[in-house]
Amino acid sequence: MITIEQLKDVKTRTEALYRYLDIENKKVQVEEEQLRTQAPGFWDDAKKAEAQMKKVKSLQGWIEGYNAVKTLTDELELAFDFYKDELVSEEEVDEAYAKSLQALEELELKNMLRSEADQMDCVLKINSGAGGTESQDWSSMLMRMYMRWAESNGYKLSVANLQEGDEAGIKTVTMNIEGAYAYGYLKGENGVHRLVRVSPYNAQGKRMTSFASVFVTPLVDDSIEVVVEPARLSWDTFRSGGAGGQNVNKVESGVRLRYQYKDPYTGEEEEILIENTETRDQPKNKENAMRQLRSILYDKELQHRMEEQAKVEAGKKKIEWGSQIRSYVFDDRRVKDHRTNYQTSDVNGVMDGKIDGFIKAYLMEFSDSEA
């Protein structure tokens, strides 16, 4: 049975969220933004109209989210009072508490995602490390983990490019994950993921260590200003490999985009290479590849801003992009994040996409340094 202190804590946090989220102001904003959708010729520019509708939906989502939390908190308080009068059981009060606490924590977590990029869809790319089949198998396991996470959270997922491993697993995969705050939730997955297990590919039954790199970038749309210099662009086409109909092998529907990027801040140059085999339609694949390029360029600017912010706030923890972030030790039944020290023994659950604990721990520790 919960205590009066636990009830007070839920009520206090709910009231705090009302202030943090500025719900009264958001209600006014919704009315103003909805008026714009009623203007004559609103749908003449479809992309602009869709962006406006997305804005309205986002504001409404915050209000509805808070209302749901407030309703559950009120129901919890009512259940607590009813218990005193012996109208409900201890179990019913505890159940009401669990529901209200979960909704409250989810909204508190979402409130940490305040930057423009946090709200966007994302591109998630996995590359296998050195180690051949073992690392390629590990990469396919990570791919499945993120697919399961996206599915359980109601996100739309599509595979933009996939290269199968020589014997098993995958060499690389690029996935688009679309839905509210996809980038905000997954940005902490950036880095090297390390697996330790008894390898099924090793006859001696030795423990093997494998690595795979995960890169997460915001998936930008036409509302984001990104400069792409045409003179630095070049295209190749190729036949898509893998299973499929006759068209897969006879038509060069796959596209390979090369972009000679020059960092505007350091002057350093690098080639950005993007392959897209998402559809059998070459123009569509080109469009998808361009969208990924714009996402990468946007992310580079975003990282520069973060680095500048880190210099200004040198006392705060700096997020190391591309470093080893998490170890998955199968034999010891342990998955541990090295940045937050959050860990769990539910290895199977993690590999089935239950990574919300890691996501929350990351945002709790680093959201302030990104603000």
PDB file of N, CA, C and O in Angstrom, residues 130-196:
ATOM      1  N   ALA A 130      35.507  -4.612 -36.848  1.00  0.00           N
ATOM      2  CA  ALA A 130      36.422  -5.662 -37.279  1.00  0.00           C
ATOM      3  C   ALA A 130      36.010  -6.972 -36.606  1.00  0.00           C
ATOM      4  O   ALA A 130      35.473  -6.974 -35.515  1.00  0.00           O
ATOM      5  N   GLY A 131      36.238  -8.078 -37.263  1.00  0.00           N
ATOM      6  CA  GLY A 131      35.879  -9.362 -36.647  1.00  0.00           C
ATOM      7  C   GLY A 131      35.018 -10.237 -37.529  1.00  0.00           C
ATOM      8  O   GLY A 131      34.560 -11.294 -37.101  1.00  0.00           O
ATOM      9  N   GLY A 132      34.787  -9.794 -38.757  1.00  0.00           N
ATOM     10  CA  GLY A 132      34.094 -10.644 -39.730  1.00  0.00           C
ATOM     11  C   GLY A 132      32.704 -11.080 -39.309  1.00  0.00           C
ATOM     12  O   GLY A 132      31.881 -10.273 -38.871  1.00  0.00           O
ATOM     13  N   THR A 133      32.455 -12.375 -39.423  1.00  0.00           N
ATOM     14  CA  THR A 133      31.124 -12.939 -39.194  1.00  0.00           C
ATOM     15  C   THR A 133      30.579 -12.605 -37.813  1.00  0.00           C
ATOM     16  O   THR A 133      29.397 -12.279 -37.646  1.00  0.00           O
ATOM     17  N   GLU A 134      31.443 -12.680 -36.802  1.00  0.00           N
ATOM     18  CA  GLU A 134      31.003 -12.429 -35.429  1.00  0.00           C
ATOM     19  C   GLU A 134      30.431 -11.008 -35.279  1.00  0.00           C
ATOM     20  O   GLU A 134      29.344 -10.823 -34.732  1.00  0.00           O
ATOM     21  N   SER A 135      31.142 -10.017 -35.792  1.00  0.00           N
ATOM     22  CA  SER A 135      30.680  -8.627 -35.704  1.00  0.00           C
ATOM     23  C   SER A 135      29.468  -8.382 -36.592  1.00  0.00           C
ATOM     24  O   SER A 135      28.588  -7.587 -36.250  1.00  0.00           O
ATOM     25  N   GLN A 136      29.429  -9.053 -37.724  1.00  0.00           N
ATOM     26  CA  GLN A 136      28.296  -8.893 -38.629  1.00  0.00           C
ATOM     27  C   GLN A 136      27.022  -9.483 -38.017  1.00  0.00           C
ATOM     28  O   GLN A 136      25.928  -8.926 -38.163  1.00  0.00           O
ATOM     29  N   ASP A 137      27.177 -10.585 -37.305  1.00  0.00           N
ATOM     30  CA  ASP A 137      26.037 -11.183 -36.610  1.00  0.00           C
ATOM     31  C   ASP A 137      25.560 -10.240 -35.498  1.00  0.00           C
ATOM     32  O   ASP A 137      24.360 -10.050 -35.291  1.00  0.00           O
ATOM     33  N   TRP A 138      26.510  -9.650 -34.776  1.00  0.00           N
ATOM     34  CA  TRP A 138      26.187  -8.701 -33.712  1.00  0.00           C
ATOM     35  C   TRP A 138      25.426  -7.485 -34.276  1.00  0.00           C
ATOM     36  O   TRP A 138      24.459  -7.012 -33.688  1.00  0.00           O
ATOM     37  N   SER A 139      25.847  -7.023 -35.444  1.00  0.00           N
ATOM     38  CA  SER A 139      25.169  -5.886 -36.076  1.00  0.00           C
ATOM     39  C   SER A 139      23.716  -6.215 -36.413  1.00  0.00           C
ATOM     40  O   SER A 139      22.822  -5.377 -36.246  1.00  0.00           O
ATOM     41  N   SER A 140      23.470  -7.440 -36.865  1.00  0.00           N
ATOM     42  CA  SER A 140      22.094  -7.835 -37.199  1.00  0.00           C
ATOM     43  C   SER A 140      21.246  -7.941 -35.925  1.00  0.00           C
ATOM     44  O   SER A 140      20.041  -7.667 -35.937  1.00  0.00           O
ATOM     45  N   MET A 141      21.880  -8.322 -34.806  1.00  0.00           N
ATOM     46  CA  MET A 141      21.154  -8.391 -33.532  1.00  0.00           C
ATOM     47  C   MET A 141      20.765  -6.986 -33.053  1.00  0.00           C
ATOM     48  O   MET A 141      19.655  -6.774 -32.551  1.00  0.00           O
ATOM     49  N   LEU A 142      21.673  -6.025 -33.246  1.00  0.00           N
ATOM     50  CA  LEU A 142      21.357  -4.635 -32.900  1.00  0.00           C
ATOM     51  C   LEU A 142      20.250  -4.089 -33.796  1.00  0.00           C
ATOM     52  O   LEU A 142      19.357  -3.376 -33.339  1.00  0.00           O
ATOM     53  N   MET A 143      20.310  -4.449 -35.082  1.00  0.00           N
ATOM     54  CA  MET A 143      19.274  -4.022 -36.015  1.00  0.00           C
ATOM     55  C   MET A 143      17.903  -4.508 -35.544  1.00  0.00           C
ATOM     56  O   MET A 143      16.931  -3.748 -35.499  1.00  0.00           O
ATOM     57  N   ARG A 144      17.836  -5.768 -35.154  1.00  0.00           N
ATOM     58  CA  ARG A 144      16.574  -6.336 -34.659  1.00  0.00           C
ATOM     59  C   ARG A 144      16.131  -5.618 -33.379  1.00  0.00           C
ATOM     60  O   ARG A 144      14.948  -5.336 -33.189  1.00  0.00           O
ATOM     61  N   MET A 145      17.087  -5.308 -32.492  1.00  0.00           N
ATOM     62  CA  MET A 145      16.767  -4.629 -31.237  1.00  0.00           C
ATOM     63  C   MET A 145      16.086  -3.285 -31.503  1.00  0.00           C
ATOM     64  O   MET A 145      15.049  -2.968 -30.900  1.00  0.00           O
ATOM     65  N   TYR A 146      16.646  -2.503 -32.420  1.00  0.00           N
ATOM     66  CA  TYR A 146      16.054  -1.197 -32.722  1.00  0.00           C
ATOM     67  C   TYR A 146      14.728  -1.330 -33.471  1.00  0.00           C
ATOM     68  O   TYR A 146      13.823  -0.517 -33.285  1.00  0.00           O
ATOM     69  N   MET A 147      14.620  -2.347 -34.297  1.00  0.00           N
ATOM     70  CA  MET A 147      13.348  -2.580 -34.995  1.00  0.00           C
ATOM     71  C   MET A 147      12.242  -2.910 -33.992  1.00  0.00           C
ATOM     72  O   MET A 147      11.117  -2.404 -34.105  1.00  0.00           O
ATOM     73  N   ARG A 148      12.573  -3.748 -33.012  1.00  0.00           N
ATOM     74  CA  ARG A 148      11.588  -4.112 -31.989  1.00  0.00           C
ATOM     75  C   ARG A 148      11.211  -2.901 -31.130  1.00  0.00           C
ATOM     76  O   ARG A 148      10.055  -2.729 -30.747  1.00  0.00           O
ATOM     77  N   TRP A 149      12.218  -2.071 -30.820  1.00  0.00           N
ATOM     78  CA  TRP A 149      11.946  -0.865 -30.042  1.00  0.00           C
ATOM     79  C   TRP A 149      10.996   0.061 -30.807  1.00  0.00           C
ATOM     80  O   TRP A 149      10.024   0.575 -30.249  1.00  0.00           O
ATOM     81  N   ALA A 150      11.277   0.270 -32.093  1.00  0.00           N
ATOM     82  CA  ALA A 150      10.445   1.146 -32.920  1.00  0.00           C
ATOM     83  C   ALA A 150       9.018   0.606 -33.010  1.00  0.00           C
ATOM     84  O   ALA A 150       8.040   1.352 -32.879  1.00  0.00           O
ATOM     85  N   GLU A 151       8.908  -0.690 -33.218  1.00  0.00           N
ATOM     86  CA  GLU A 151       7.597  -1.336 -33.332  1.00  0.00           C
ATOM     87  C   GLU A 151       6.786  -1.184 -32.045  1.00  0.00           C
ATOM     88  O   GLU A 151       5.612  -0.820 -32.075  1.00  0.00           O
ATOM     89  N   SER A 152       7.424  -1.415 -30.897  1.00  0.00           N
ATOM     90  CA  SER A 152       6.702  -1.360 -29.617  1.00  0.00           C
ATOM     91  C   SER A 152       6.304   0.065 -29.251  1.00  0.00           C
ATOM     92  O   SER A 152       5.392   0.280 -28.463  1.00  0.00           O
ATOM     93  N   ASN A 153       6.995   1.072 -29.838  1.00  0.00           N
ATOM     94  CA  ASN A 153       6.673   2.465 -29.552  1.00  0.00           C
ATOM     95  C   ASN A 153       5.836   3.125 -30.642  1.00  0.00           C
ATOM     96  O   ASN A 153       5.605   4.336 -30.606  1.00  0.00           O
ATOM     97  N   GLY A 154       5.387   2.318 -31.605  1.00  0.00           N
ATOM     98  CA  GLY A 154       4.484   2.829 -32.635  1.00  0.00           C
ATOM     99  C   GLY A 154       5.141   3.695 -33.695  1.00  0.00           C
ATOM    100  O   GLY A 154       4.480   4.510 -34.349  1.00  0.00           O
ATOM    101  N   TYR A 155       6.466   3.534 -33.898  1.00  0.00           N
ATOM    102  CA  TYR A 155       7.163   4.309 -34.920  1.00  0.00           C
ATOM    103  C   TYR A 155       7.135   3.579 -36.263  1.00  0.00           C
ATOM    104  O   TYR A 155       7.104   2.345 -36.311  1.00  0.00           O
ATOM    105  N   LYS A 156       7.185   4.360 -37.336  1.00  0.00           N
ATOM    106  CA  LYS A 156       7.257   3.787 -38.681  1.00  0.00           C
ATOM    107  C   LYS A 156       8.732   3.568 -39.015  1.00  0.00           C
ATOM    108  O   LYS A 156       9.544   4.488 -38.881  1.00  0.00           O
ATOM    109  N   LEU A 157       9.091   2.372 -39.444  1.00  0.00           N
ATOM    110  CA  LEU A 157      10.492   2.067 -39.750  1.00  0.00           C
ATOM    111  C   LEU A 157      10.624   1.543 -41.176  1.00  0.00           C
ATOM    112  O   LEU A 157       9.841   0.714 -41.617  1.00  0.00           O
ATOM    113  N   SER A 158      11.602   2.077 -41.897  1.00  0.00           N
ATOM    114  CA  SER A 158      11.890   1.583 -43.243  1.00  0.00           C
ATOM    115  C   SER A 158      13.390   1.414 -43.398  1.00  0.00           C
ATOM    116  O   SER A 158      14.176   2.160 -42.816  1.00  0.00           O
ATOM    117  N   VAL A 159      13.801   0.423 -44.173  1.00  0.00           N
ATOM    118  CA  VAL A 159      15.216   0.148 -44.398  1.00  0.00           C
ATOM    119  C   VAL A 159      15.638   0.831 -45.693  1.00  0.00           C
ATOM    120  O   VAL A 159      15.145   0.500 -46.776  1.00  0.00           O
ATOM    121  N   ALA A 160      16.548   1.806 -45.578  1.00  0.00           N
ATOM    122  CA  ALA A 160      16.988   2.571 -46.751  1.00  0.00           C
ATOM    123  C   ALA A 160      18.104   1.847 -47.492  1.00  0.00           C
ATOM    124  O   ALA A 160      18.214   1.933 -48.711  1.00  0.00           O
ATOM    125  N   ASN A 161      18.945   1.136 -46.754  1.00  0.00           N
ATOM    126  CA  ASN A 161      20.043   0.405 -47.386  1.00  0.00           C
ATOM    127  C   ASN A 161      20.487  -0.723 -46.467  1.00  0.00           C
ATOM    128  O   ASN A 161      20.575  -0.544 -45.260  1.00  0.00           O
ATOM    129  N   LEU A 162      20.736  -1.894 -47.049  1.00  0.00           N
ATOM    130  CA  LEU A 162      21.147  -3.058 -46.271  1.00  0.00           C
ATOM    131  C   LEU A 162      22.176  -3.858 -47.055  1.00  0.00           C
ATOM    132  O   LEU A 162      21.958  -4.193 -48.213  1.00  0.00           O
ATOM    133  N   GLN A 163      23.317  -4.138 -46.425  1.00  0.00           N
ATOM    134  CA  GLN A 163      24.329  -4.995 -47.048  1.00  0.00           C
ATOM    135  C   GLN A 163      24.520  -6.225 -46.169  1.00  0.00           C
ATOM    136  O   GLN A 163      24.934  -6.114 -45.005  1.00  0.00           O
ATOM    137  N   GLU A 164      24.178  -7.379 -46.735  1.00  0.00           N
ATOM    138  CA  GLU A 164      24.269  -8.635 -45.995  1.00  0.00           C
ATOM    139  C   GLU A 164      25.715  -8.999 -45.706  1.00  0.00           C
ATOM    140  O   GLU A 164      26.638  -8.624 -46.435  1.00  0.00           O
ATOM    141  N   GLY A 165      25.921  -9.768 -44.617  1.00  0.00           N
ATOM    142  CA  GLY A 165      27.256 -10.261 -44.287  1.00  0.00           C
ATOM    143  C   GLY A 165      27.657 -11.379 -45.228  1.00  0.00           C
ATOM    144  O   GLY A 165      26.824 -11.936 -45.956  1.00  0.00           O
ATOM    145  N   ASP A 166      28.930 -11.714 -45.214  1.00  0.00           N
ATOM    146  CA  ASP A 166      29.436 -12.758 -46.117  1.00  0.00           C
ATOM    147  C   ASP A 166      28.858 -14.129 -45.776  1.00  0.00           C
ATOM    148  O   ASP A 166      28.489 -14.900 -46.662  1.00  0.00           O
ATOM    149  N   GLU A 167      28.782 -14.449 -44.475  1.00  0.00           N
ATOM    150  CA  GLU A 167      28.254 -15.744 -44.056  1.00  0.00           C
ATOM    151  C   GLU A 167      26.967 -15.602 -43.251  1.00  0.00           C
ATOM    152  O   GLU A 167      26.057 -16.413 -43.362  1.00  0.00           O
ATOM    153  N   ALA A 168      26.912 -14.601 -42.413  1.00  0.00           N
ATOM    154  CA  ALA A 168      25.726 -14.359 -41.578  1.00  0.00           C
ATOM    155  C   ALA A 168      25.690 -12.881 -41.215  1.00  0.00           C
ATOM    156  O   ALA A 168      26.676 -12.151 -41.412  1.00  0.00           O
ATOM    157  N   GLY A 169      24.559 -12.441 -40.690  1.00  0.00           N
ATOM    158  CA  GLY A 169      24.460 -11.068 -40.218  1.00  0.00           C
ATOM    159  C   GLY A 169      24.495 -10.025 -41.313  1.00  0.00           C
ATOM    160  O   GLY A 169      24.185 -10.299 -42.478  1.00  0.00           O
ATOM    161  N   ILE A 170      24.908  -8.817 -40.956  1.00  0.00           N
ATOM    162  CA  ILE A 170      24.934  -7.698 -41.900  1.00  0.00           C
ATOM    163  C   ILE A 170      26.234  -6.910 -41.759  1.00  0.00           C
ATOM    164  O   ILE A 170      26.820  -6.843 -40.676  1.00  0.00           O
ATOM    165  N   LYS A 171      26.671  -6.318 -42.858  1.00  0.00           N
ATOM    166  CA  LYS A 171      27.837  -5.432 -42.816  1.00  0.00           C
ATOM    167  C   LYS A 171      27.402  -4.030 -42.403  1.00  0.00           C
ATOM    168  O   LYS A 171      28.067  -3.375 -41.616  1.00  0.00           O
ATOM    169  N   THR A 172      26.293  -3.586 -42.967  1.00  0.00           N
ATOM    170  CA  THR A 172      25.780  -2.258 -42.640  1.00  0.00           C
ATOM    171  C   THR A 172      24.289  -2.183 -42.938  1.00  0.00           C
ATOM    172  O   THR A 172      23.788  -2.911 -43.804  1.00  0.00           O
ATOM    173  N   VAL A 173      23.592  -1.329 -42.208  1.00  0.00           N
ATOM    174  CA  VAL A 173      22.180  -1.074 -42.492  1.00  0.00           C
ATOM    175  C   VAL A 173      21.890   0.382 -42.144  1.00  0.00           C
ATOM    176  O   VAL A 173      22.458   0.940 -41.211  1.00  0.00           O
ATOM    177  N   THR A 174      21.046   0.998 -42.962  1.00  0.00           N
ATOM    178  CA  THR A 174      20.568   2.352 -42.691  1.00  0.00           C
ATOM    179  C   THR A 174      19.053   2.293 -42.613  1.00  0.00           C
ATOM    180  O   THR A 174      18.397   1.827 -43.555  1.00  0.00           O
ATOM    181  N   MET A 175      18.510   2.735 -41.488  1.00  0.00           N
ATOM    182  CA  MET A 175      17.062   2.681 -41.270  1.00  0.00           C
ATOM    183  C   MET A 175      16.518   4.081 -40.998  1.00  0.00           C
ATOM    184  O   MET A 175      17.157   4.874 -40.295  1.00  0.00           O
ATOM    185  N   ASN A 176      15.347   4.372 -41.530  1.00  0.00           N
ATOM    186  CA  ASN A 176      14.632   5.602 -41.196  1.00  0.00           C
ATOM    187  C   ASN A 176      13.583   5.259 -40.143  1.00  0.00           C
ATOM    188  O   ASN A 176      12.778   4.339 -40.338  1.00  0.00           O
ATOM    189  N   ILE A 177      13.589   5.989 -39.029  1.00  0.00           N
ATOM    190  CA  ILE A 177      12.606   5.770 -37.969  1.00  0.00           C
ATOM    191  C   ILE A 177      11.803   7.055 -37.832  1.00  0.00           C
ATOM    192  O   ILE A 177      12.348   8.108 -37.492  1.00  0.00           O
ATOM    193  N   GLU A 178      10.513   6.965 -38.152  1.00  0.00           N
ATOM    194  CA  GLU A 178       9.673   8.156 -38.222  1.00  0.00           C
ATOM    195  C   GLU A 178       8.592   8.144 -37.149  1.00  0.00           C
ATOM    196  O   GLU A 178       7.904   7.154 -36.961  1.00  0.00           O
ATOM    197  N   GLY A 179       8.470   9.262 -36.464  1.00  0.00           N
ATOM    198  CA  GLY A 179       7.484   9.403 -35.404  1.00  0.00           C
ATOM    199  C   GLY A 179       7.932  10.503 -34.452  1.00  0.00           C
ATOM    200  O   GLY A 179       9.083  10.936 -34.484  1.00  0.00           O
ATOM    201  N   ALA A 180       7.029  10.977 -33.613  1.00  0.00           N
ATOM    202  CA  ALA A 180       7.314  12.091 -32.708  1.00  0.00           C
ATOM    203  C   ALA A 180       8.498  11.797 -31.792  1.00  0.00           C
ATOM    204  O   ALA A 180       8.528  10.763 -31.127  1.00  0.00           O
ATOM    205  N   TYR A 181       9.493  12.678 -31.821  1.00  0.00           N
ATOM    206  CA  TYR A 181      10.652  12.625 -30.926  1.00  0.00           C
ATOM    207  C   TYR A 181      11.536  11.390 -31.127  1.00  0.00           C
ATOM    208  O   TYR A 181      12.267  10.994 -30.211  1.00  0.00           O
ATOM    209  N   ALA A 182      11.501  10.806 -32.319  1.00  0.00           N
ATOM    210  CA  ALA A 182      12.339   9.630 -32.581  1.00  0.00           C
ATOM    211  C   ALA A 182      13.818   9.960 -32.369  1.00  0.00           C
ATOM    212  O   ALA A 182      14.554   9.198 -31.724  1.00  0.00           O
ATOM    213  N   TYR A 183      14.271  11.099 -32.901  1.00  0.00           N
ATOM    214  CA  TYR A 183      15.682  11.465 -32.729  1.00  0.00           C
ATOM    215  C   TYR A 183      15.996  11.768 -31.268  1.00  0.00           C
ATOM    216  O   TYR A 183      17.036  11.352 -30.741  1.00  0.00           O
ATOM    217  N   GLY A 184      15.109  12.481 -30.596  1.00  0.00           N
ATOM    218  CA  GLY A 184      15.335  12.834 -29.196  1.00  0.00           C
ATOM    219  C   GLY A 184      15.553  11.617 -28.316  1.00  0.00           C
ATOM    220  O   GLY A 184      16.438  11.603 -27.454  1.00  0.00           O
ATOM    221  N   TYR A 185      14.762  10.568 -28.553  1.00  0.00           N
ATOM    222  CA  TYR A 185      14.883   9.364 -27.742  1.00  0.00           C
ATOM    223  C   TYR A 185      16.112   8.531 -28.112  1.00  0.00           C
ATOM    224  O   TYR A 185      16.728   7.913 -27.251  1.00  0.00           O
ATOM    225  N   LEU A 186      16.472   8.522 -29.399  1.00  0.00           N
ATOM    226  CA  LEU A 186      17.533   7.619 -29.857  1.00  0.00           C
ATOM    227  C   LEU A 186      18.910   8.264 -29.979  1.00  0.00           C
ATOM    228  O   LEU A 186      19.892   7.555 -30.221  1.00  0.00           O
ATOM    229  N   LYS A 187      19.013   9.578 -29.801  1.00  0.00           N
ATOM    230  CA  LYS A 187      20.300  10.252 -30.004  1.00  0.00           C
ATOM    231  C   LYS A 187      21.388   9.700 -29.071  1.00  0.00           C
ATOM    232  O   LYS A 187      22.574   9.707 -29.420  1.00  0.00           O
ATOM    233  N   GLY A 188      20.999   9.206 -27.908  1.00  0.00           N
ATOM    234  CA  GLY A 188      21.972   8.659 -26.963  1.00  0.00           C
ATOM    235  C   GLY A 188      22.528   7.305 -27.371  1.00  0.00           C
ATOM    236  O   GLY A 188      23.413   6.770 -26.705  1.00  0.00           O
ATOM    237  N   GLU A 189      22.007   6.722 -28.463  1.00  0.00           N
ATOM    238  CA  GLU A 189      22.502   5.422 -28.936  1.00  0.00           C
ATOM    239  C   GLU A 189      23.754   5.568 -29.792  1.00  0.00           C
ATOM    240  O   GLU A 189      24.371   4.578 -30.170  1.00  0.00           O
ATOM    241  N   ASN A 190      24.118   6.818 -30.119  1.00  0.00           N
ATOM    242  CA  ASN A 190      25.326   7.098 -30.890  1.00  0.00           C
ATOM    243  C   ASN A 190      26.560   6.530 -30.206  1.00  0.00           C
ATOM    244  O   ASN A 190      26.816   6.831 -29.044  1.00  0.00           O
ATOM    245  N   GLY A 191      27.338   5.733 -30.914  1.00  0.00           N
ATOM    246  CA  GLY A 191      28.588   5.245 -30.348  1.00  0.00           C
ATOM    247  C   GLY A 191      28.833   3.782 -30.630  1.00  0.00           C
ATOM    248  O   GLY A 191      28.124   3.149 -31.424  1.00  0.00           O
ATOM    249  N   VAL A 192      29.847   3.230 -29.970  1.00  0.00           N
ATOM    250  CA  VAL A 192      30.244   1.835 -30.190  1.00  0.00           C
ATOM    251  C   VAL A 192      29.564   0.932 -29.159  1.00  0.00           C
ATOM    252  O   VAL A 192      29.615   1.194 -27.956  1.00  0.00           O
ATOM    253  N   HIS A 193      28.928  -0.122 -29.649  1.00  0.00           N
ATOM    254  CA  HIS A 193      28.249  -1.106 -28.803  1.00  0.00           C
ATOM    255  C   HIS A 193      29.085  -2.387 -28.804  1.00  0.00           C
ATOM    256  O   HIS A 193      29.410  -2.927 -29.862  1.00  0.00           O
ATOM    257  N   ARG A 194      29.415  -2.881 -27.600  1.00  0.00           N
ATOM    258  CA  ARG A 194      30.349  -4.010 -27.447  1.00  0.00           C
ATOM    259  C   ARG A 194      29.612  -5.249 -26.942  1.00  0.00           C
ATOM    260  O   ARG A 194      28.884  -5.192 -25.958  1.00  0.00           O
ATOM    261  N   LEU A 195      29.817  -6.352 -27.628  1.00  0.00           N
ATOM    262  CA  LEU A 195      29.214  -7.632 -27.236  1.00  0.00           C
ATOM    263  C   LEU A 195      30.289  -8.588 -26.742  1.00  0.00           C
ATOM    264  O   LEU A 195      31.349  -8.736 -27.360  1.00  0.00           O
ATOM    265  N   VAL A 196      30.025  -9.250 -25.611  1.00  0.00           N
ATOM    266  CA  VAL A 196      30.903 -10.313 -25.107  1.00  0.00           C
ATOM    267  C   VAL A 196      30.042 -11.565 -24.944  1.00  0.00           C
ATOM    268  O   VAL A 196      29.045 -11.536 -24.215  1.00  0.00           O
TER     269      VAL A 196
END
